[in-house]
Short mmCIF file of C-alpha atoms in Angstrom, two decimals:
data_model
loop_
_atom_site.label_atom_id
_atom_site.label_comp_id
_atom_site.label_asym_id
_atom_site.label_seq_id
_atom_site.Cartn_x
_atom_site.Cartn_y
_atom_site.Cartn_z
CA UNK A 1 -22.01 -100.58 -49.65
CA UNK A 2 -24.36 -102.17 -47.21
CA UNK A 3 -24.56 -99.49 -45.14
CA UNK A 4 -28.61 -98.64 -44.86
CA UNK A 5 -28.73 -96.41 -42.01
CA UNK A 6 -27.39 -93.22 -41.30
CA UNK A 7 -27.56 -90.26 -38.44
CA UNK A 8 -25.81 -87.12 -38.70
CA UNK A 9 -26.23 -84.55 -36.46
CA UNK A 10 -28.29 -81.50 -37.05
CA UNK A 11 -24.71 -79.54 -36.29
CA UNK A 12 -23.38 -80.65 -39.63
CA UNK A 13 -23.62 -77.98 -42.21
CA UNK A 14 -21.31 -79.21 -45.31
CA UNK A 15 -21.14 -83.01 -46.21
CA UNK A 16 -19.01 -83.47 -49.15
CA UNK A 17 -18.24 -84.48 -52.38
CA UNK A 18 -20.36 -88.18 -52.91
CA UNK A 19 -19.66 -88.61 -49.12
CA UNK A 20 -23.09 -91.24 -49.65
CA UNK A 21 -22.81 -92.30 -52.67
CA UNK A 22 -22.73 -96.46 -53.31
CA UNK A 23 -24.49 -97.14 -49.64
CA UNK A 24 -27.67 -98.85 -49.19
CA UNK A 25 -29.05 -95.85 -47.35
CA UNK A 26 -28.35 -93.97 -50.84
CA UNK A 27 -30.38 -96.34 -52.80
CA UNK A 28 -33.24 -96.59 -50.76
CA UNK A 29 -33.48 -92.74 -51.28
CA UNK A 30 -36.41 -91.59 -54.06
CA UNK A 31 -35.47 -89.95 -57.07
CA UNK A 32 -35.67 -86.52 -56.74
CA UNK A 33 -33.84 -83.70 -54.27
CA UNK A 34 -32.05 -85.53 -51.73
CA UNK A 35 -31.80 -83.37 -48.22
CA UNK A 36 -29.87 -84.51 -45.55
CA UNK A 37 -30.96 -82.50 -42.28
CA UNK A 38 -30.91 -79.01 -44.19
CA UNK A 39 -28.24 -79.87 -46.55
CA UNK A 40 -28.88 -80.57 -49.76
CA UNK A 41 -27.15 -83.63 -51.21
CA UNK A 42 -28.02 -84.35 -54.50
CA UNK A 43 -30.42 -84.86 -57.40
CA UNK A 44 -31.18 -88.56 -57.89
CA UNK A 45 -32.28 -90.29 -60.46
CA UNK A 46 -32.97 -88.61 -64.37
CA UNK A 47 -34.16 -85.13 -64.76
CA UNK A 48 -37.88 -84.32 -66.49
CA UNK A 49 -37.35 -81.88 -69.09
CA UNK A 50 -38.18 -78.40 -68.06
CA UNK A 51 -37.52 -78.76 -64.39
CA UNK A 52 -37.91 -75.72 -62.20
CA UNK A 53 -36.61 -76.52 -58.40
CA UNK A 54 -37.43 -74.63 -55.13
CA UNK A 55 -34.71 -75.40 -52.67
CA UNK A 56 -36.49 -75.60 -49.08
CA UNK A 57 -36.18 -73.15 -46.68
CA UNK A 58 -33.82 -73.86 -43.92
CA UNK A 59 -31.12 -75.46 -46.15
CA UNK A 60 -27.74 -74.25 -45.39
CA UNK A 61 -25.61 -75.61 -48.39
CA UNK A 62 -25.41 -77.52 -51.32
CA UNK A 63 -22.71 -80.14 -51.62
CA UNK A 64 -20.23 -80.47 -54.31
CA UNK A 65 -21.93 -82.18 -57.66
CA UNK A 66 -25.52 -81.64 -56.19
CA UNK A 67 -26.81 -81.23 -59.87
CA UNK A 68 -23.51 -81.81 -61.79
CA UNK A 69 -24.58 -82.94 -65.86
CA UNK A 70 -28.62 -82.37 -64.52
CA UNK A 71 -29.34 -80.75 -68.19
CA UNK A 72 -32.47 -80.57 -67.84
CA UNK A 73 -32.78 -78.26 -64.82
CA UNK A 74 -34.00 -74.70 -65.99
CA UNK A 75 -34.25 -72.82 -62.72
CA UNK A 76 -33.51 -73.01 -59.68
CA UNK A 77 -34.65 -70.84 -56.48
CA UNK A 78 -32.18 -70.89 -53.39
CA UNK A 79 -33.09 -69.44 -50.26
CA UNK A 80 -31.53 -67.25 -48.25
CA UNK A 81 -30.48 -69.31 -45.72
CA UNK A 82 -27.78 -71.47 -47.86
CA UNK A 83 -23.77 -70.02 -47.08
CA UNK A 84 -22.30 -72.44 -49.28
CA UNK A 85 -22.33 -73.89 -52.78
CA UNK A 86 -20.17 -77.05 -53.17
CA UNK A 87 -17.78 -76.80 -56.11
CA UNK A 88 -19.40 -78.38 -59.49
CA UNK A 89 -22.87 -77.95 -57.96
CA UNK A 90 -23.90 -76.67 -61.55
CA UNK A 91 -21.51 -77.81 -63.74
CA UNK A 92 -22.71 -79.34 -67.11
CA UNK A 93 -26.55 -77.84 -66.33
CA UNK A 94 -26.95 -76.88 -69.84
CA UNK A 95 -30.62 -75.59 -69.47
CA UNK A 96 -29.70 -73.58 -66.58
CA UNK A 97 -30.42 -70.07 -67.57
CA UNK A 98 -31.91 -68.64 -64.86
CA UNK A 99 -30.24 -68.55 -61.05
CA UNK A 100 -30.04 -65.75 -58.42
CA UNK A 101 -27.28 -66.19 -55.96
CA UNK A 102 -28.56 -64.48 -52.73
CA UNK A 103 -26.79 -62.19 -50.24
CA UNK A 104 -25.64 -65.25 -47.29
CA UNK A 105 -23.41 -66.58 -49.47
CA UNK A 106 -19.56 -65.63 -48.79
CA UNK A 107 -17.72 -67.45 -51.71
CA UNK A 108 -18.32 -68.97 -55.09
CA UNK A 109 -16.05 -72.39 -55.23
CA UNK A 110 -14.92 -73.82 -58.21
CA UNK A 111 -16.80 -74.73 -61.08
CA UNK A 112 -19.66 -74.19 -59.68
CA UNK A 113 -21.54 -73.01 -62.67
CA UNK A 114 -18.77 -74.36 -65.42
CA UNK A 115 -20.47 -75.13 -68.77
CA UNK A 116 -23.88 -73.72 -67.52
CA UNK A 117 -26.79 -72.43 -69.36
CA UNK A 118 -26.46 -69.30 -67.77
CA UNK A 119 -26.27 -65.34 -70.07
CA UNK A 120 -25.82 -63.10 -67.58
CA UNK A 121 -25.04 -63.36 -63.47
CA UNK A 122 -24.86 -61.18 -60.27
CA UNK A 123 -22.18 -62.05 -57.63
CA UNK A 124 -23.56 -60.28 -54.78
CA UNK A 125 -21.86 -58.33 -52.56
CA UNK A 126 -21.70 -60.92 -49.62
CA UNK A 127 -19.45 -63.05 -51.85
CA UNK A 128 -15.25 -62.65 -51.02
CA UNK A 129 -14.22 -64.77 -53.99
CA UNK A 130 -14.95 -66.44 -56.84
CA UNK A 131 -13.00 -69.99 -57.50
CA UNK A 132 -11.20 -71.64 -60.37
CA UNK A 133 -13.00 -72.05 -63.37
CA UNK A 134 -16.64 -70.78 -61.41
CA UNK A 135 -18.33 -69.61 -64.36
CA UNK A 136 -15.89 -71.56 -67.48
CA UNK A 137 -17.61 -72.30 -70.35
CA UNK A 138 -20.86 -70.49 -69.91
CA UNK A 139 -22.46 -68.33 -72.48
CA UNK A 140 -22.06 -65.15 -70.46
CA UNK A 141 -22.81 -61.84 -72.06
CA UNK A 142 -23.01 -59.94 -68.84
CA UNK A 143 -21.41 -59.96 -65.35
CA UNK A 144 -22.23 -58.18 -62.05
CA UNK A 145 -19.31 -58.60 -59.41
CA UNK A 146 -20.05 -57.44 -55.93
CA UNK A 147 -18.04 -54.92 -53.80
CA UNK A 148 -16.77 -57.15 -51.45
CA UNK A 149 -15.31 -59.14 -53.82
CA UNK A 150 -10.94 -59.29 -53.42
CA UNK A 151 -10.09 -62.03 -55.98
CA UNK A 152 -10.74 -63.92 -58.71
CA UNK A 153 -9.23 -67.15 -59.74
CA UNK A 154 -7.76 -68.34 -62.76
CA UNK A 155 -10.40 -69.44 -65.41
CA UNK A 156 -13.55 -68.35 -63.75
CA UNK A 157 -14.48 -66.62 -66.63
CA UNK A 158 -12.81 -67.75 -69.62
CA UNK A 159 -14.64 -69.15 -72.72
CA UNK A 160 -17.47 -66.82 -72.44
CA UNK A 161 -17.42 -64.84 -76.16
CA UNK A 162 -20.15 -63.01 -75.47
CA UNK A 163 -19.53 -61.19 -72.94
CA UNK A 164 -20.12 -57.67 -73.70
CA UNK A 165 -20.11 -55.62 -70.42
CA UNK A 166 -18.65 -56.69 -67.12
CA UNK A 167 -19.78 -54.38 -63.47
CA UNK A 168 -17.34 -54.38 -61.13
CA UNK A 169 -18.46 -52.38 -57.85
CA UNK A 170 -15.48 -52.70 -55.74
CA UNK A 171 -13.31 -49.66 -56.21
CA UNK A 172 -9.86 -51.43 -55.81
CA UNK A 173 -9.61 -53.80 -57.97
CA UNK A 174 -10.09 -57.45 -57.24
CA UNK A 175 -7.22 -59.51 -57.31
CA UNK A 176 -7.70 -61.65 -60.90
CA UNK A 177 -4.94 -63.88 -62.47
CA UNK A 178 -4.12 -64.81 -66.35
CA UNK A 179 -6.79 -66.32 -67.93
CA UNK A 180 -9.49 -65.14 -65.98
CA UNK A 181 -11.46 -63.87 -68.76
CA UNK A 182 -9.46 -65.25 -71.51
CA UNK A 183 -11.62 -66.07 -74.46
CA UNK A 184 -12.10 -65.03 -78.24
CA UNK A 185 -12.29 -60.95 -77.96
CA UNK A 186 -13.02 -60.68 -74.26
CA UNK A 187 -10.78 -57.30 -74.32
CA UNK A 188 -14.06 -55.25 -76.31
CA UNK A 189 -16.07 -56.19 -73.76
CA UNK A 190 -16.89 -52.69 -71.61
CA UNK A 191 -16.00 -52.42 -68.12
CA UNK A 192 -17.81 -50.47 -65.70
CA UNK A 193 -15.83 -49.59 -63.00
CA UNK A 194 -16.73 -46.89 -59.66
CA UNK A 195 -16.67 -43.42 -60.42
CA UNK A 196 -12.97 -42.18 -58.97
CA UNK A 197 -10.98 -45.90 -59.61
CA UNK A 198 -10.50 -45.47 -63.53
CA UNK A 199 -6.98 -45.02 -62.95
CA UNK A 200 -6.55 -47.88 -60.51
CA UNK A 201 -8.16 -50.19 -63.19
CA UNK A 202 -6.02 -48.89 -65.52
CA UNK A 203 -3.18 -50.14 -64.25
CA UNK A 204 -4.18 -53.35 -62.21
CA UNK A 205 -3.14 -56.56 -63.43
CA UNK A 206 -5.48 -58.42 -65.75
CA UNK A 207 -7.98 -55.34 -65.80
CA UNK A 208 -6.16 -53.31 -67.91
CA UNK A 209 -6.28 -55.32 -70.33
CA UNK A 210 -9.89 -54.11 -71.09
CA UNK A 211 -9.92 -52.02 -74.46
CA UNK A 212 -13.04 -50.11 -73.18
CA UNK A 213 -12.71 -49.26 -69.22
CA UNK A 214 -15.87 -46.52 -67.86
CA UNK A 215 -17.05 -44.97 -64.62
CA UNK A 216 -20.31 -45.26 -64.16
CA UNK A 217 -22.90 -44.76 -60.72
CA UNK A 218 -23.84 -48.14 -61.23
CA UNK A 219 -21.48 -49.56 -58.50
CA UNK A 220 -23.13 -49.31 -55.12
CA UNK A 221 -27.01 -50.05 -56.43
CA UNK A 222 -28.15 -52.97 -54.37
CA UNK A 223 -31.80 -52.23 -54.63
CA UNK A 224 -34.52 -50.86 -55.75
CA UNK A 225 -37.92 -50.61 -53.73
CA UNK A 226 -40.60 -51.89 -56.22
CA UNK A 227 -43.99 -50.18 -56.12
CA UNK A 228 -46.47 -52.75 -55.98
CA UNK A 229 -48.80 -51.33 -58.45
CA UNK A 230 -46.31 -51.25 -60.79
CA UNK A 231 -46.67 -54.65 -62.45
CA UNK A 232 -44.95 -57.81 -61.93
CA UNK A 233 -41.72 -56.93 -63.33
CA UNK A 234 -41.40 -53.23 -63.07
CA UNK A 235 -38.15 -51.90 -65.14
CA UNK A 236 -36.45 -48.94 -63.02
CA UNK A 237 -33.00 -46.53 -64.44
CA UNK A 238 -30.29 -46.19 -62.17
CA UNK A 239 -31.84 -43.34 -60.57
CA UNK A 240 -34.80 -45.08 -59.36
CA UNK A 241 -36.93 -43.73 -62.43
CA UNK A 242 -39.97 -46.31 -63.57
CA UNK A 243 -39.53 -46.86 -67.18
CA UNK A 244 -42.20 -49.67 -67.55
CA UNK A 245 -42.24 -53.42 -67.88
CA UNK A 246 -41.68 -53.59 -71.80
CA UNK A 247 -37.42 -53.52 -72.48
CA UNK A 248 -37.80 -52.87 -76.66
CA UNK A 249 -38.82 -49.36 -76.19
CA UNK A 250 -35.57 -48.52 -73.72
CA UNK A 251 -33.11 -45.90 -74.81
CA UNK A 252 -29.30 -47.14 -74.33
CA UNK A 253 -28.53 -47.34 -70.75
CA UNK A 254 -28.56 -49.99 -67.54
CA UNK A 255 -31.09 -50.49 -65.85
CA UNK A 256 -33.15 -53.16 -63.10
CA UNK A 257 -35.34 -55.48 -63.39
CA UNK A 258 -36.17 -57.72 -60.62
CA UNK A 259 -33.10 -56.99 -58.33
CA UNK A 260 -31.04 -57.54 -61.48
CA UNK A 261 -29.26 -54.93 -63.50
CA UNK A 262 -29.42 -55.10 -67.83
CA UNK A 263 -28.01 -53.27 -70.60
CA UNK A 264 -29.72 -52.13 -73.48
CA UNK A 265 -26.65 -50.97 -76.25
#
């Protein structure tokens, strides 16, 4: 506990779960976003209301509880330069609704984002996994999951009722265990699948489950180039068609908006 000074080496990219908690050094800190070289150790101190965070450039990770129970937080912006997201990083951020995972990160640990804020998320496809109880708890309606995806843990997605439409881009199906989805109804939620794996789907564990199972060219759309004199948040189909900026006027389909993809039913 009286330990006030601290050097770690700039070759350190994870430090771990309250690894400085209860020193002196950690007191002396300000409230506020705590970095340590470029990882980012925590949030001290209590939240403002409202609180919109731009992670600095540079960082490479976030350690385990970096925001854990920070309700307040509504958005967050993380570079990409971070690989890693410690598990419980955003567990218990309530407010969190908005978050965009980017492309250098290679797994999603566990609970990372349990009991967020959060309505809809994109795994991209850098990510190889996605950990116990990631996303448990969350008011999910929709989920993107990456091609490169190969399993899912148990309780990543469960207790998310309103889920309505999950897209899954890999065409074999990721390995996923009981309980990964389990919640109220979760089977009527649609699943988008490549065009040519229905069948595999079909008849892969926990998948088949799904009451509604579709192809759909969705899988494989990683981008869209946005024409600058479009508008700020340009609203593109599938096929790379501009359909405006306004979603109430949008006939059924999926579309993307800012690098994400939405459903209109």
């Amino acid at each position: 506990s009286s330990l006030a000074n601290i050097t770690i080496p700039n070759s350190v990219t994870y430090i771990g779960d309250g690894a400085l908690d209860g020193t002196l050094w950690y007191e002396k800190q300000s409230d506020g976003v705590i970095y340590v070289n470029d990882v980012l150790y925590k949030y001290k101190g209590e939240m403002p209301v409202y609180t919109s965070i731009k992670i600095k450039e540079g960082t490479v990770s976030i350690s385990p509880r970096a925001f854990s129970g920070c309700s307040n937080l509504m958005s967050i912006a993380i570079p990409n330069s971070v690989t890693s997201i410690g598990g419980n990083a955003f567990s218990l951020c309530y407010g969190l609704t908005d978050i965009t995972i980017p492309n250098s990160v290679t797994n999603i640990e566990e609970s990372v984002f349990s009991a967020s804020g959060l309505t809809n998320i994109t795994i991209p496809n850098s990510v190889t996994s996605i950990g116990y109880n990631a996303f448990e708890g969350s008011p999910l309606t929709s989920i993107t999951i990456g091609n490169s995806v190969t399993s899912i843990d148990a309780w990543a997605f469960s207790g998310n009722p309103n889920l309505t439409s999950i897209i899954v881009s890999n065409p074999v199906p990721p390995t996923a265990h009981d309980g990964t989805f389990i919640s109220e109804n979760y089977q009527d939620a649609t699943l988008y699948v490549p065009r040519g794996s229905l069948a595999a789907y079909r008849e892969a564990d926990v998948w088949k489950e799904f009451l509604h199972i579709e192809e759909s060219d969705v899988a494989g759309i990683e981008s869209v180039l946005m024409d600058i004199n479009k508008g700020v948040n340009p609203i593109y189909s599938l096929q790379g068609m501009y359909m405006g900026e306004g979603r109430e006027h949008l006939p059924a389909g999926i579309y993307i908006q800012g690098g994400k993809k939405f459903m209109v039913k």
